[in-house]
Short mmCIF file of C-alpha atoms and ligand atoms in Angstrom, two decimals:
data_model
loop_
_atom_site.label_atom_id
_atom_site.label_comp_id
_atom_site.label_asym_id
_atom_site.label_seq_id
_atom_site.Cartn_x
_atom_site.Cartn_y
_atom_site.Cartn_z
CA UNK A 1143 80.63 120.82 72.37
CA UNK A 1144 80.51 118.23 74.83
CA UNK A 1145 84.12 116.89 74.32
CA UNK A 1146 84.62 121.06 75.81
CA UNK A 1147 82.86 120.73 78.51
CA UNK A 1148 84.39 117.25 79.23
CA UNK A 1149 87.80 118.99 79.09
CA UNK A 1150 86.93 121.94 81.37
CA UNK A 1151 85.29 119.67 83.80
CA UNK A 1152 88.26 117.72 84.29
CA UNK A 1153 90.71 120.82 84.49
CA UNK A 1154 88.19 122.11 87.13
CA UNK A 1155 88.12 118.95 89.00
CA UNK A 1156 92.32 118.41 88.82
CA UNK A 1157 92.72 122.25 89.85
CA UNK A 1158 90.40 121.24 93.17
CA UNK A 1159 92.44 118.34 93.73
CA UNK A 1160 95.72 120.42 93.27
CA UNK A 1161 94.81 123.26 95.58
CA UNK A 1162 93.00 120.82 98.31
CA UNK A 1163 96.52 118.94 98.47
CA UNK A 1164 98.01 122.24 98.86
CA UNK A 1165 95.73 122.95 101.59
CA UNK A 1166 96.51 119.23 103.43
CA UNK A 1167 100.07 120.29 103.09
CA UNK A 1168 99.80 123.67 104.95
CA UNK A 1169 97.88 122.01 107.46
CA UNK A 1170 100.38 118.89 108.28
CA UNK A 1171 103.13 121.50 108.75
CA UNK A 1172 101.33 123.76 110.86
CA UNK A 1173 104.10 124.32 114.04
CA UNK A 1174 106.71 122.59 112.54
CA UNK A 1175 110.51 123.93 112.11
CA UNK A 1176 113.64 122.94 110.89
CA UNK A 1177 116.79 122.78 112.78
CA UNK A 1178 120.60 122.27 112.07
CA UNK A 1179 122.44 119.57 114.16
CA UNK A 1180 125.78 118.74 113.79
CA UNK A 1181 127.28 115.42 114.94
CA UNK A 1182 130.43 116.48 115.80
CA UNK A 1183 134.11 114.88 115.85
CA UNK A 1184 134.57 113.39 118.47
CA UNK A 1185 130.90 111.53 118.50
CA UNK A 1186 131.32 110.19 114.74
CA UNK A 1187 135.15 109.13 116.26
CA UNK A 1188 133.46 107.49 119.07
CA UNK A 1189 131.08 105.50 116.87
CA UNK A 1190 127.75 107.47 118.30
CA UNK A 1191 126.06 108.40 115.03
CA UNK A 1192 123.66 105.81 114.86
CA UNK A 1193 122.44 106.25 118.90
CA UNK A 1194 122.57 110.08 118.22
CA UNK A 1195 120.10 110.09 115.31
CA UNK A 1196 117.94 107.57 116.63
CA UNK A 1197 117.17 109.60 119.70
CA UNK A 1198 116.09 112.44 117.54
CA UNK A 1199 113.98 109.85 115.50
CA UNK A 1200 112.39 108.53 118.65
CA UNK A 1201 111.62 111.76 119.97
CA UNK A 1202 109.72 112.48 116.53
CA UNK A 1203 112.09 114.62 114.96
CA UNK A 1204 112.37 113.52 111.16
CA UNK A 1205 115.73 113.66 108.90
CA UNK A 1206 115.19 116.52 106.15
CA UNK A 1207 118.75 116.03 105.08
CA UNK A 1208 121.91 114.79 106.36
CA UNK A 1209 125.62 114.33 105.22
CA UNK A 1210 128.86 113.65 106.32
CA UNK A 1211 131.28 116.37 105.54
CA UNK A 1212 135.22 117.48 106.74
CA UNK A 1213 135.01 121.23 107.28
CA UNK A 1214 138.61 123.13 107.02
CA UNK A 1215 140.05 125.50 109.30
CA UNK A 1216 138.34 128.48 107.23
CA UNK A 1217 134.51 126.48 107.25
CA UNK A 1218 134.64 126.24 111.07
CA UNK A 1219 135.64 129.27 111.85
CA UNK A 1220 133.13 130.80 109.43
CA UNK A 1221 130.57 128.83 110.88
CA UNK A 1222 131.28 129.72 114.29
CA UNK A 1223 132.12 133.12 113.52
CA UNK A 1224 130.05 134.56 116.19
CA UNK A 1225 132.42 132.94 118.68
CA UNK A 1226 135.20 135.03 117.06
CA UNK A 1227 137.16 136.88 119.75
CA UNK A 1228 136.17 134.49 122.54
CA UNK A 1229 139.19 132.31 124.26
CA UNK A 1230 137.66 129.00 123.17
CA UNK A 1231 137.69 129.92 119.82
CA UNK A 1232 140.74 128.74 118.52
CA UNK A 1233 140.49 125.57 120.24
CA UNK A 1234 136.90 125.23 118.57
CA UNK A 1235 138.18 125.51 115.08
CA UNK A 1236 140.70 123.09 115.53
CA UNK A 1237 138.60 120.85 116.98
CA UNK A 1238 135.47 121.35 114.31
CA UNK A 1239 137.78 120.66 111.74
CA UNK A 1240 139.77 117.85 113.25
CA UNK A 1241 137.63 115.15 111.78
CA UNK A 1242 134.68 114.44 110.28
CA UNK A 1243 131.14 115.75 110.77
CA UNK A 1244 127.70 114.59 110.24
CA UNK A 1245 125.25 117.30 109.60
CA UNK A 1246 121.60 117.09 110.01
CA UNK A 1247 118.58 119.04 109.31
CA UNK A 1248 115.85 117.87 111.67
CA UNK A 1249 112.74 118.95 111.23
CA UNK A 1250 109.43 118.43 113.16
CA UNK A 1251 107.35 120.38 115.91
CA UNK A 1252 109.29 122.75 117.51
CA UNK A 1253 112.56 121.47 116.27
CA UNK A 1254 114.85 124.02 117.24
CA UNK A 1255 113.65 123.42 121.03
CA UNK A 1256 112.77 119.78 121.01
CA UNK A 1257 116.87 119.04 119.97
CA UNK A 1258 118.01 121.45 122.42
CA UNK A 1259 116.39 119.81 124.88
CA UNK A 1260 117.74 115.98 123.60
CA UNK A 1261 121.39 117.56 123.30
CA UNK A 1262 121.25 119.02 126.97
CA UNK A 1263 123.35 121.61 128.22
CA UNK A 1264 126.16 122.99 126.50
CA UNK A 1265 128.82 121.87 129.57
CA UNK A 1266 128.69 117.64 129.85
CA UNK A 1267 128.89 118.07 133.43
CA UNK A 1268 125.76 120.07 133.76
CA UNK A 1269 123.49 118.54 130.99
CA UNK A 1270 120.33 116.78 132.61
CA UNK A 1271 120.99 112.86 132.45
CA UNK A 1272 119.81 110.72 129.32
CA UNK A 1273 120.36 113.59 126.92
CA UNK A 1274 123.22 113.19 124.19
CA UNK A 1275 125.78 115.53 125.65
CA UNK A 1276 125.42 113.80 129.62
CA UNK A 1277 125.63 110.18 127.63
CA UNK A 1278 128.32 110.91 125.16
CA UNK A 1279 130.25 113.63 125.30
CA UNK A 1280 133.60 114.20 126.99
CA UNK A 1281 134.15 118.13 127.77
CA UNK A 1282 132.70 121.63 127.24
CA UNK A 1283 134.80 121.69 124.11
CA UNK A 1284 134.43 118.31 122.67
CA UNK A 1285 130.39 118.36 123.56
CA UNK A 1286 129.27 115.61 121.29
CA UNK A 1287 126.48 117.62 118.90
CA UNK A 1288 125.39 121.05 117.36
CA UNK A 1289 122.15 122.76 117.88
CA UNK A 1290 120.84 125.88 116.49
CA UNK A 1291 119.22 127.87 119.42
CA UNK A 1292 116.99 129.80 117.56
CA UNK A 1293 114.59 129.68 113.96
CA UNK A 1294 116.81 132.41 113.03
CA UNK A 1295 119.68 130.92 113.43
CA UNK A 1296 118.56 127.76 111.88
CA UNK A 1297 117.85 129.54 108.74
CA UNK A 1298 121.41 130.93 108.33
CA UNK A 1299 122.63 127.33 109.65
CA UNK A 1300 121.01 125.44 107.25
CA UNK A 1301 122.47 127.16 103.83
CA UNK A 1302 125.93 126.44 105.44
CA UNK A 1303 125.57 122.89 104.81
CA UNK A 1304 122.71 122.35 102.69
CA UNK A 1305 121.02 123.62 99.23
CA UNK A 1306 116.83 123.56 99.35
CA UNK A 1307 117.38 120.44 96.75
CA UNK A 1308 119.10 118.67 99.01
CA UNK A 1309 116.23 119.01 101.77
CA UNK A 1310 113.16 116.87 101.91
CA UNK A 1311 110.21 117.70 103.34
CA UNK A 1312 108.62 114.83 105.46
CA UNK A 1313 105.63 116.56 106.44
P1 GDP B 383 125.99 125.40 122.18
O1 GDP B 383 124.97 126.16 121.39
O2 GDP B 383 125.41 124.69 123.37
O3 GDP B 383 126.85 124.49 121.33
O4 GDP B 383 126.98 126.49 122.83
P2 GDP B 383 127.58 127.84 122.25
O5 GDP B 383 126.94 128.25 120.97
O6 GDP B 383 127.59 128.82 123.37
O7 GDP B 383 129.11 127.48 121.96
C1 GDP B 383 129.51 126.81 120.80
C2 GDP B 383 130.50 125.76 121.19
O8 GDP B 383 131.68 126.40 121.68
C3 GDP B 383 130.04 124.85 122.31
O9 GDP B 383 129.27 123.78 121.88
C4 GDP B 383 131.36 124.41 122.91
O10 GDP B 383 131.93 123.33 122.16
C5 GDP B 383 132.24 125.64 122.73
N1 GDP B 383 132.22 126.42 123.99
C6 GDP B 383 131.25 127.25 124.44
N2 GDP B 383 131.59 127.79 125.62
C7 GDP B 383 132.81 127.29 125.93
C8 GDP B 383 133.70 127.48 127.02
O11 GDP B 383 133.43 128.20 127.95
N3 GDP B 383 134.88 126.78 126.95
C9 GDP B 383 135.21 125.97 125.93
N4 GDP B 383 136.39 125.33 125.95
N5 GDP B 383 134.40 125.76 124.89
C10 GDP B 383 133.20 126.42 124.87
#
């Protein structure tokens, strides 16, 4: 009798502790999102990897999963397949799969904003100073880094590159 009520006293007390942890985790990731960034050739040529991640790091963006990957002529072009029709987009492909990439998922409070805002402006010349693309990249087309611009987007982004076992939550 009392070995039962030992038993269901300490499934009660391990379901509290389950669903309170539960709780703790919906509350630490309260606002946060995840992002896709891409390092993109001509940054990983240049060496810029390590700066590039550590400014989302110090901003307080955390790594959910990275890797480095060579996309072919067909993964670029699907992955920019929005872009199809426009007169950069050749020239994007080529360049996308000219070398190796590192991509990211970032993850943190407003994520998909916060890296936008690190990257800076799509056009070098134009991006504020001290973000990634003013510091390190060399033209509109060879722009240093990726960003999904929206939580939508991100969520189409991310699959590209990554499976949900491959992604860690740090929160
Ligand atoms: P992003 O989100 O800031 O990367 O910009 P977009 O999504 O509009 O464009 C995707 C990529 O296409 C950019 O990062 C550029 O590398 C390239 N791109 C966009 N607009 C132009 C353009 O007017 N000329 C050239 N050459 N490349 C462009």
């Amino acid at each position: 009798m009392f070995k039962k009520m030992f038993i269901c006293l300490g499934m009660l007390a391990a379901f509290t502790l389950f669903f309170a942890s539960c709780d703790k985790k919906k509350e630490e990731w309260k606002g946060k999102e995840r992002t896709l960034s891409i390092i993109k050739p001509d940054a990983v040529s240049a060496n810029h990897i390590g700066e590039i991640i550590s400014r989302f790091e110090s901003e307080g963006l955390r790594i959910a999963a990275l890797k480095m990957v060579k996309l072919d002529e067909k993964g670029a072009s699907d992955f920019y397949a929005v872009h199809k029709g426009k007169p950069f987009f050749a020239d994007l492909v080529t360049f996308m799969s000219s070398g190796p990439v590192v991509a990211i998922v970032l993850e943190g409070d407003n994520a998909v904003l916060l890296n936008r805002e690190i990257m800076g402006a799509t056009d070098p010349s134009k991006a504020t100073k001290g973000t990634i693309r003013s510091d390190f990249a060399k033209s509109i087309s060879q722009n240093a880094v990726h960003g999904s611009d929206s939580k939508e987007n991100a969520e189409i982004e991310i699959p590209f590159f990554f499976t949900e076992k491959e992604q860690q939550s740090r929160f």
